[in-house]
Amino acid sequence: MIDGAKTSGAVTRGLFLWLKGQSIADGQGLRQRLNGEYSYHGIAAAYPAARVAQTKYTNVPADTFIYNKAGTVDNNWGLDDGVWETYQAGTNSHNGDFTDEQNWFGHELSLAHRAGAHLSEEVFVIKSAFGGTGLISGGGGSLPGPWNNEARQIGVDAYLKRSLRDLRVFRPGVRMRPPIVIWDQGQYEAGIGTTGAAYIAAFEDMYAYDTKVIESNFVLDRPPVWYLILSNFAGDANEDVINQAKIDIAALHTNVRVIDGTMYPRNADLTTAEDDPIAKGSPNNSVGLPDNNHLSHIGHTAIGELIHLDLISIGYY
């Protein structure tokens, strides 16, 4: 069991991030664009301004590690093949099925930069996020299937439990803070017109299950913090319904928060200045990845910052 209780004295502490959802939770920010002028500390508040003198985000946050599962390359998520290794956006930052998808990163990059520096602690990341799947129990045609399968068989067993087992060997004696769970999902349900009530009911089922698992694997002095991300993938009325459902879910729980990512550009929306140094593709850019309606590197770094700032405001750290 990983100890998340408050301690005193010289104790090695750690921050545990669990990213869950569709491919957007895994990340669709292009690592090469971190070299441009729209990747910097403070972008959440300063956007749409370009960088002037602010510190740029790099692809390797200090003291950050990810549980990398090679089996994701051939959709075999159940393999017991995870390894804790140094996080490098663009190398091991994505669960994608193809090599070029490793160029993508998500909300974890800027959050690890900011939280790790704020706490002077190591950050540990797991990402059980897969493209195209749905939250509702009967939905989602893409592997690994609907999220009731993901929560019980893949996200929990293949990722969370095994990552904690291996973490005890990788970092013996580390005491984890209560985990931060980032839920970024809903495009599937928006696409099929799921009602807000149905989305809430399905989420509550998954949330209750995951909460029991977390309580069984961490020593907690307080609940984990969940972040639900409002999205602008389709920008239509159906997506508004799902975003409102997320707001309503947060109102039901004191430890569930909402982060609004709708004001930041999608990859398809990037201007010539914002996409530098990798010109926006039509449909694919020079890295071989699509610049579509998924959130851009700007949005991912901004959301990570907003989570960090909210964690400070609620007294998490």
mmCIF file of C-alpha atoms in Angstrom, residues 6-317:
data_model
loop_
_atom_site.group_PDB
_atom_site.id
_atom_site.type_symbol
_atom_site.label_atom_id
_atom_site.label_comp_id
_atom_site.label_asym_id
_atom_site.label_seq_id
_atom_site.Cartn_x
_atom_site.Cartn_y
_atom_site.Cartn_z
ATOM 1 C CA LYS A 6 0.602 13.577 5.940
ATOM 2 C CA THR A 7 3.978 13.058 7.550
ATOM 3 C CA SER A 8 6.606 15.043 9.391
ATOM 4 C CA GLY A 9 10.367 14.999 9.285
ATOM 5 C CA ALA A 10 12.600 13.994 6.387
ATOM 6 C CA VAL A 11 10.310 11.790 4.306
ATOM 7 C CA THR A 12 10.492 11.171 0.576
ATOM 8 C CA ARG A 13 7.186 12.290 -0.876
ATOM 9 C CA GLY A 14 5.781 11.824 -4.357
ATOM 10 C CA LEU A 15 2.962 13.094 -6.563
ATOM 11 C CA PHE A 16 0.901 10.471 -8.422
ATOM 12 C CA LEU A 17 -0.980 11.462 -11.599
ATOM 13 C CA TRP A 18 -3.509 9.117 -13.209
ATOM 14 C CA LEU A 19 -4.747 10.301 -16.620
ATOM 15 C CA LYS A 20 -7.895 8.555 -17.815
ATOM 16 C CA GLY A 21 -10.222 8.934 -20.790
ATOM 17 C CA GLN A 22 -10.103 8.936 -24.554
ATOM 18 C CA SER A 23 -7.046 9.772 -26.656
ATOM 19 C CA ILE A 24 -7.308 13.414 -25.601
ATOM 20 C CA ALA A 25 -6.373 12.355 -22.040
ATOM 21 C CA ASP A 26 -3.346 10.562 -23.446
ATOM 22 C CA GLY A 27 -2.513 13.776 -25.266
ATOM 23 C CA GLN A 28 -2.566 15.323 -28.730
ATOM 24 C CA GLY A 29 -0.001 18.066 -28.200
ATOM 25 C CA LEU A 30 2.916 17.845 -30.626
ATOM 26 C CA ARG A 31 6.216 17.724 -28.757
ATOM 27 C CA GLN A 32 8.162 19.481 -31.537
ATOM 28 C CA ARG A 33 5.979 22.573 -31.097
ATOM 29 C CA LEU A 34 7.424 23.052 -27.622
ATOM 30 C CA ASN A 35 10.264 24.752 -29.529
ATOM 31 C CA GLY A 36 7.928 27.517 -30.716
ATOM 32 C CA GLU A 37 6.863 30.775 -29.087
ATOM 33 C CA TYR A 38 3.619 29.416 -27.617
ATOM 34 C CA SER A 39 5.080 27.054 -25.057
ATOM 35 C CA TYR A 40 5.932 28.839 -21.830
ATOM 36 C CA HIS A 41 5.225 29.024 -18.123
ATOM 37 C CA GLY A 42 2.151 31.172 -17.587
ATOM 38 C CA ILE A 43 0.443 30.473 -20.907
ATOM 39 C CA ALA A 44 -2.873 29.624 -19.218
ATOM 40 C CA ALA A 45 -3.375 33.275 -18.304
ATOM 41 C CA ALA A 46 -1.281 34.945 -21.010
ATOM 42 C CA TYR A 47 -2.640 33.252 -24.122
ATOM 43 C CA PRO A 48 -2.954 34.442 -26.920
ATOM 44 C CA ALA A 49 0.275 36.333 -26.283
ATOM 45 C CA ALA A 50 3.477 34.805 -27.622
ATOM 46 C CA ARG A 51 6.490 34.191 -25.410
ATOM 47 C CA VAL A 52 8.636 37.201 -24.601
ATOM 48 C CA ALA A 53 10.938 36.267 -21.726
ATOM 49 C CA GLN A 54 9.070 33.499 -19.935
ATOM 50 C CA THR A 55 10.643 30.110 -19.279
ATOM 51 C CA LYS A 56 9.818 27.611 -22.003
ATOM 52 C CA TYR A 57 8.481 24.156 -21.314
ATOM 53 C CA THR A 58 10.927 21.398 -22.136
ATOM 54 C CA ASN A 59 10.004 17.831 -22.980
ATOM 55 C CA VAL A 60 11.706 16.399 -19.878
ATOM 56 C CA PRO A 61 10.283 17.727 -16.585
ATOM 57 C CA ALA A 62 12.680 17.248 -13.703
ATOM 58 C CA ASP A 63 12.202 14.143 -11.530
ATOM 59 C CA THR A 64 9.207 12.885 -13.498
ATOM 60 C CA PHE A 65 8.594 9.237 -14.326
ATOM 61 C CA ILE A 66 6.020 7.374 -16.405
ATOM 62 C CA TYR A 67 4.822 3.781 -16.303
ATOM 63 C CA ASN A 68 5.568 2.759 -19.879
ATOM 64 C CA LYS A 69 3.790 -0.292 -21.289
ATOM 65 C CA ALA A 70 5.238 -1.595 -24.541
ATOM 66 C CA GLY A 71 2.174 -3.770 -25.161
ATOM 67 C CA THR A 72 0.169 -0.718 -26.168
ATOM 68 C CA VAL A 73 1.934 -0.752 -29.529
ATOM 69 C CA ASP A 74 -0.062 -3.816 -30.624
ATOM 70 C CA ASN A 75 -3.190 -3.126 -28.519
ATOM 71 C CA ASN A 76 -2.216 -5.749 -25.938
ATOM 72 C CA TRP A 77 -2.776 -3.675 -22.813
ATOM 73 C CA GLY A 78 -3.147 -6.679 -20.548
ATOM 74 C CA LEU A 79 0.517 -7.694 -20.785
ATOM 75 C CA ASP A 80 2.429 -7.377 -17.530
ATOM 76 C CA ASP A 81 5.160 -5.380 -19.240
ATOM 77 C CA GLY A 82 5.121 -1.982 -17.543
ATOM 78 C CA VAL A 83 8.371 -0.263 -16.582
ATOM 79 C CA TRP A 84 8.904 2.923 -14.588
ATOM 80 C CA GLU A 85 11.259 5.179 -16.547
ATOM 81 C CA THR A 86 12.158 8.831 -16.928
ATOM 82 C CA TYR A 87 9.319 10.715 -18.626
ATOM 83 C CA GLN A 88 10.250 12.229 -21.979
ATOM 84 C CA ALA A 89 7.539 13.891 -24.027
ATOM 85 C CA GLY A 90 7.979 12.666 -27.559
ATOM 86 C CA THR A 91 9.591 9.392 -26.537
ATOM 87 C CA ASN A 92 7.405 7.539 -24.022
ATOM 88 C CA SER A 93 4.581 10.000 -23.360
ATOM 89 C CA HIS A 94 1.757 8.323 -25.275
ATOM 90 C CA ASN A 95 -0.180 5.048 -25.345
ATOM 91 C CA GLY A 96 -0.449 5.266 -29.126
ATOM 92 C CA ASP A 97 -0.449 2.255 -31.394
ATOM 93 C CA PHE A 98 2.193 3.651 -33.760
ATOM 94 C CA THR A 99 5.701 5.011 -33.302
ATOM 95 C CA ASP A 100 4.914 8.512 -34.577
ATOM 96 C CA GLU A 101 2.184 8.907 -31.961
ATOM 97 C CA GLN A 102 4.878 8.975 -29.291
ATOM 98 C CA ASN A 103 5.439 12.571 -30.411
ATOM 99 C CA TRP A 104 2.223 13.501 -28.588
ATOM 100 C CA PHE A 105 2.014 14.632 -24.967
ATOM 101 C CA GLY A 106 -0.860 15.652 -22.708
ATOM 102 C CA HIS A 107 -1.800 17.679 -19.614
ATOM 103 C CA GLU A 108 0.849 15.886 -17.564
ATOM 104 C CA LEU A 109 3.815 17.766 -19.072
ATOM 105 C CA SER A 110 3.205 21.251 -17.685
ATOM 106 C CA LEU A 111 1.611 19.901 -14.503
ATOM 107 C CA ALA A 112 4.726 17.847 -13.772
ATOM 108 C CA HIS A 113 6.945 20.858 -14.469
ATOM 109 C CA ARG A 114 5.001 23.182 -12.192
ATOM 110 C CA ALA A 115 3.944 20.814 -9.410
ATOM 111 C CA GLY A 116 7.318 19.123 -9.189
ATOM 112 C CA ALA A 117 9.104 22.461 -8.887
ATOM 113 C CA HIS A 118 6.553 23.777 -6.390
ATOM 114 C CA LEU A 119 6.878 20.719 -4.145
ATOM 115 C CA SER A 120 10.478 19.694 -4.870
ATOM 116 C CA GLU A 121 9.108 16.160 -5.184
ATOM 117 C CA GLU A 122 9.169 13.411 -7.759
ATOM 118 C CA VAL A 123 6.145 13.020 -10.044
ATOM 119 C CA PHE A 124 4.823 9.626 -11.172
ATOM 120 C CA VAL A 125 2.491 9.352 -14.172
ATOM 121 C CA ILE A 126 0.254 6.583 -15.480
ATOM 122 C CA LYS A 127 -1.970 7.039 -18.543
ATOM 123 C CA SER A 128 -4.799 4.559 -19.113
ATOM 124 C CA ALA A 129 -6.295 6.507 -22.007
ATOM 125 C CA PHE A 130 -7.371 5.071 -25.357
ATOM 126 C CA GLY A 131 -8.847 6.608 -28.485
ATOM 127 C CA GLY A 132 -12.453 6.262 -29.482
ATOM 128 C CA THR A 133 -13.872 4.463 -26.474
ATOM 129 C CA GLY A 134 -16.988 5.456 -24.581
ATOM 130 C CA LEU A 135 -17.931 5.845 -20.939
ATOM 131 C CA ILE A 136 -21.427 4.368 -21.209
ATOM 132 C CA SER A 137 -21.475 0.634 -20.591
ATOM 133 C CA GLY A 138 -22.901 -0.323 -23.977
ATOM 134 C CA GLY A 139 -20.887 2.071 -26.085
ATOM 135 C CA GLY A 140 -17.548 2.423 -27.725
ATOM 136 C CA GLY A 141 -16.646 0.288 -30.702
ATOM 137 C CA SER A 142 -12.899 0.910 -30.540
ATOM 138 C CA LEU A 143 -10.584 -1.264 -28.485
ATOM 139 C CA PRO A 144 -10.284 -1.672 -25.536
ATOM 140 C CA GLY A 145 -14.037 -1.143 -25.369
ATOM 141 C CA PRO A 146 -16.364 0.808 -23.090
ATOM 142 C CA TRP A 147 -15.012 2.325 -19.922
ATOM 143 C CA ASN A 148 -16.585 -0.220 -17.602
ATOM 144 C CA ASN A 149 -14.091 -2.650 -19.165
ATOM 145 C CA GLU A 150 -11.261 -0.117 -18.965
ATOM 146 C CA ALA A 151 -11.913 0.726 -15.326
ATOM 147 C CA ARG A 152 -12.094 -2.835 -14.072
ATOM 148 C CA GLN A 153 -9.704 -4.737 -16.293
ATOM 149 C CA ILE A 154 -7.200 -2.366 -17.860
ATOM 150 C CA GLY A 155 -6.968 0.985 -16.102
ATOM 151 C CA VAL A 156 -7.051 -0.591 -12.650
ATOM 152 C CA ASP A 157 -5.463 -4.016 -13.055
ATOM 153 C CA ALA A 158 -2.945 -3.489 -15.867
ATOM 154 C CA TYR A 159 -2.019 0.106 -15.037
ATOM 155 C CA LEU A 160 -2.800 1.276 -11.509
ATOM 156 C CA LYS A 161 -2.230 -1.881 -9.450
ATOM 157 C CA ARG A 162 0.824 -3.039 -11.377
ATOM 158 C CA SER A 163 2.351 0.422 -11.460
ATOM 159 C CA LEU A 164 2.063 0.669 -7.677
ATOM 160 C CA ARG A 165 3.494 -2.824 -7.255
ATOM 161 C CA ASP A 166 6.493 -1.906 -9.402
ATOM 162 C CA LEU A 167 6.837 1.528 -7.807
ATOM 163 C CA ARG A 168 7.589 -0.086 -4.461
ATOM 164 C CA VAL A 169 10.678 -1.583 -6.085
ATOM 165 C CA PHE A 170 11.530 1.443 -8.229
ATOM 166 C CA ARG A 171 11.203 3.910 -5.336
ATOM 167 C CA PRO A 172 11.092 1.948 -2.059
ATOM 168 C CA GLY A 173 9.861 3.987 0.871
ATOM 169 C CA VAL A 174 8.319 6.814 -1.153
ATOM 170 C CA ARG A 175 5.125 8.212 0.389
ATOM 171 C CA MET A 176 2.555 9.284 -2.163
ATOM 172 C CA ARG A 177 0.215 12.187 -1.745
ATOM 173 C CA PRO A 178 -3.436 11.347 -2.436
ATOM 174 C CA PRO A 179 -3.531 10.700 -6.193
ATOM 175 C CA ILE A 180 -4.689 13.227 -8.769
ATOM 176 C CA VAL A 181 -7.029 11.712 -11.351
ATOM 177 C CA ILE A 182 -7.506 13.609 -14.608
ATOM 178 C CA TRP A 183 -10.590 12.591 -16.604
ATOM 179 C CA ASP A 184 -10.695 13.936 -20.164
ATOM 180 C CA GLN A 185 -13.357 12.162 -22.190
ATOM 181 C CA GLY A 186 -16.785 12.613 -23.718
ATOM 182 C CA GLN A 187 -16.319 12.938 -27.477
ATOM 183 C CA TYR A 188 -17.800 9.505 -28.025
ATOM 184 C CA GLU A 189 -20.966 10.230 -26.034
ATOM 185 C CA ALA A 190 -21.343 13.645 -27.634
ATOM 186 C CA GLY A 191 -21.110 12.001 -31.034
ATOM 187 C CA ILE A 192 -24.011 9.648 -30.348
ATOM 188 C CA GLY A 193 -26.168 12.173 -28.501
ATOM 189 C CA THR A 194 -25.934 10.709 -24.988
ATOM 190 C CA THR A 195 -28.058 12.549 -22.440
ATOM 191 C CA GLY A 196 -26.484 14.308 -19.517
ATOM 192 C CA ALA A 197 -28.291 12.027 -17.072
ATOM 193 C CA ALA A 198 -26.923 8.914 -18.775
ATOM 194 C CA TYR A 199 -23.388 10.291 -18.766
ATOM 195 C CA ILE A 200 -23.597 11.196 -15.083
ATOM 196 C CA ALA A 201 -24.912 7.749 -14.143
ATOM 197 C CA ALA A 202 -22.118 5.999 -16.046
ATOM 198 C CA PHE A 203 -19.457 8.240 -14.549
ATOM 199 C CA GLU A 204 -20.763 7.719 -11.030
ATOM 200 C CA ASP A 205 -20.499 3.959 -11.500
ATOM 201 C CA MET A 206 -16.870 4.227 -12.616
ATOM 202 C CA TYR A 207 -16.048 6.817 -9.949
ATOM 203 C CA ALA A 208 -17.408 4.599 -7.162
ATOM 204 C CA TYR A 209 -15.400 1.631 -8.395
ATOM 205 C CA ASP A 210 -12.173 3.604 -8.825
ATOM 206 C CA THR A 211 -12.581 5.224 -5.408
ATOM 207 C CA LYS A 212 -12.702 1.816 -3.703
ATOM 208 C CA VAL A 213 -9.613 0.710 -5.589
ATOM 209 C CA ILE A 214 -7.711 3.870 -4.653
ATOM 210 C CA GLU A 215 -8.717 3.521 -1.006
ATOM 211 C CA SER A 216 -7.437 -0.069 -1.067
ATOM 212 C CA ASN A 217 -4.059 0.860 -2.548
ATOM 213 C CA PHE A 218 -3.194 4.200 -0.928
ATOM 214 C CA VAL A 219 -3.101 5.269 2.713
ATOM 215 C CA LEU A 220 -5.181 8.447 2.562
ATOM 216 C CA ASP A 221 -5.764 11.270 4.985
ATOM 217 C CA ARG A 222 -8.168 12.847 2.461
ATOM 218 C CA PRO A 223 -9.808 11.829 -0.807
ATOM 219 C CA PRO A 224 -8.006 11.886 -4.142
ATOM 220 C CA VAL A 225 -8.674 14.919 -6.326
ATOM 221 C CA TRP A 226 -10.452 14.377 -9.652
ATOM 222 C CA TYR A 227 -10.287 16.868 -12.525
ATOM 223 C CA LEU A 228 -12.913 16.734 -15.274
ATOM 224 C CA ILE A 229 -11.863 18.610 -18.409
ATOM 225 C CA LEU A 230 -14.426 20.545 -20.466
ATOM 226 C CA SER A 231 -13.692 20.016 -24.151
ATOM 227 C CA ASN A 232 -14.286 21.690 -27.481
ATOM 228 C CA PHE A 233 -13.703 18.821 -29.891
ATOM 229 C CA ALA A 234 -16.918 19.158 -31.912
ATOM 230 C CA GLY A 235 -18.125 22.494 -30.564
ATOM 231 C CA ASP A 236 -21.768 21.518 -30.917
ATOM 232 C CA ALA A 237 -24.879 21.245 -28.739
ATOM 233 C CA ASN A 238 -24.264 17.569 -27.946
ATOM 234 C CA GLU A 239 -20.823 18.381 -26.588
ATOM 235 C CA ASP A 240 -22.363 21.166 -24.510
ATOM 236 C CA VAL A 241 -24.592 18.531 -22.893
ATOM 237 C CA ILE A 242 -21.587 16.414 -21.905
ATOM 238 C CA ASN A 243 -19.668 19.432 -20.602
ATOM 239 C CA GLN A 244 -22.646 20.426 -18.488
ATOM 240 C CA ALA A 245 -22.852 16.866 -17.167
ATOM 241 C CA LYS A 246 -19.246 17.175 -15.997
ATOM 242 C CA ILE A 247 -20.118 20.411 -14.194
ATOM 243 C CA ASP A 248 -23.081 18.676 -12.572
ATOM 244 C CA ILE A 249 -20.877 15.752 -11.502
ATOM 245 C CA ALA A 250 -18.449 18.132 -9.811
ATOM 246 C CA ALA A 251 -21.347 19.640 -7.871
ATOM 247 C CA LEU A 252 -21.999 16.204 -6.366
ATOM 248 C CA HIS A 253 -18.506 15.724 -4.909
ATOM 249 C CA THR A 254 -16.246 17.978 -2.871
ATOM 250 C CA ASN A 255 -13.145 16.342 -4.363
ATOM 251 C CA VAL A 256 -14.173 16.620 -8.034
ATOM 252 C CA ARG A 257 -13.159 19.775 -9.876
ATOM 253 C CA VAL A 258 -13.778 21.131 -13.383
ATOM 254 C CA ILE A 259 -11.169 22.682 -15.652
ATOM 255 C CA ASP A 260 -12.355 24.622 -18.706
ATOM 256 C CA GLY A 261 -10.176 23.856 -21.695
ATOM 257 C CA THR A 262 -12.582 25.239 -24.299
ATOM 258 C CA MET A 263 -10.863 28.616 -24.699
ATOM 259 C CA TYR A 264 -7.601 27.158 -25.996
ATOM 260 C CA PRO A 265 -6.962 26.234 -29.640
ATOM 261 C CA ARG A 266 -7.330 22.821 -31.192
ATOM 262 C CA ASN A 267 -4.610 21.601 -33.548
ATOM 263 C CA ALA A 268 -6.835 22.497 -36.493
ATOM 264 C CA ASP A 269 -7.184 26.062 -35.183
ATOM 265 C CA LEU A 270 -3.476 26.874 -34.808
ATOM 266 C CA THR A 271 -2.286 29.993 -36.576
ATOM 267 C CA THR A 272 0.941 30.121 -38.569
ATOM 268 C CA ALA A 273 2.701 31.622 -35.558
ATOM 269 C CA GLU A 274 1.233 29.114 -33.116
ATOM 270 C CA ASP A 275 2.150 25.987 -35.076
ATOM 271 C CA ASP A 276 5.807 26.971 -35.523
ATOM 272 C CA PRO A 277 8.170 25.149 -36.073
ATOM 273 C CA ILE A 278 5.929 22.353 -37.454
ATOM 274 C CA ALA A 279 3.546 23.756 -40.045
ATOM 275 C CA LYS A 280 -0.059 22.672 -39.586
ATOM 276 C CA GLY A 281 -0.875 19.662 -41.749
ATOM 277 C CA SER A 282 -3.756 19.100 -44.101
ATOM 278 C CA PRO A 283 -4.542 16.559 -42.842
ATOM 279 C CA ASN A 284 -1.124 15.386 -41.565
ATOM 280 C CA ASN A 285 1.866 17.487 -40.620
ATOM 281 C CA SER A 286 5.512 16.674 -41.381
ATOM 282 C CA VAL A 287 5.719 14.453 -38.300
ATOM 283 C CA GLY A 288 2.991 12.286 -39.827
ATOM 284 C CA LEU A 289 0.270 13.137 -37.304
ATOM 285 C CA PRO A 290 -3.100 14.779 -37.988
ATOM 286 C CA ASP A 291 -3.816 18.355 -37.030
ATOM 287 C CA ASN A 292 -7.487 17.840 -36.303
ATOM 288 C CA ASN A 293 -10.013 18.926 -33.656
ATOM 289 C CA HIS A 294 -8.054 17.530 -30.743
ATOM 290 C CA LEU A 295 -6.492 19.942 -28.274
ATOM 291 C CA SER A 296 -3.172 21.505 -29.258
ATOM 292 C CA HIS A 297 0.087 21.782 -27.329
ATOM 293 C CA ILE A 298 -1.107 25.200 -26.184
ATOM 294 C CA GLY A 299 -4.252 23.756 -24.660
ATOM 295 C CA HIS A 300 -2.469 20.870 -22.968
ATOM 296 C CA THR A 301 0.132 23.063 -21.309
ATOM 297 C CA ALA A 302 -2.533 25.568 -20.255
ATOM 298 C CA ILE A 303 -4.732 22.890 -18.680
ATOM 299 C CA GLY A 304 -1.796 21.442 -16.759
ATOM 300 C CA GLU A 305 -1.102 24.914 -15.392
ATOM 301 C CA LEU A 306 -4.743 25.451 -14.437
ATOM 302 C CA ILE A 307 -4.756 22.170 -12.512
ATOM 303 C CA HIS A 308 -1.575 23.198 -10.707
ATOM 304 C CA LEU A 309 -3.032 26.582 -9.751
ATOM 305 C CA ASP A 310 -6.271 24.962 -8.566
ATOM 306 C CA LEU A 311 -4.372 22.466 -6.412
ATOM 307 C CA ILE A 312 -2.729 25.426 -4.698
ATOM 308 C CA SER A 313 -6.070 27.220 -4.250
ATOM 309 C CA ILE A 314 -7.749 24.222 -2.567
ATOM 310 C CA GLY A 315 -4.792 23.608 -0.274
ATOM 311 C CA TYR A 316 -3.766 20.296 -1.808
ATOM 312 C CA TYR A 317 -0.155 21.450 -1.592
#
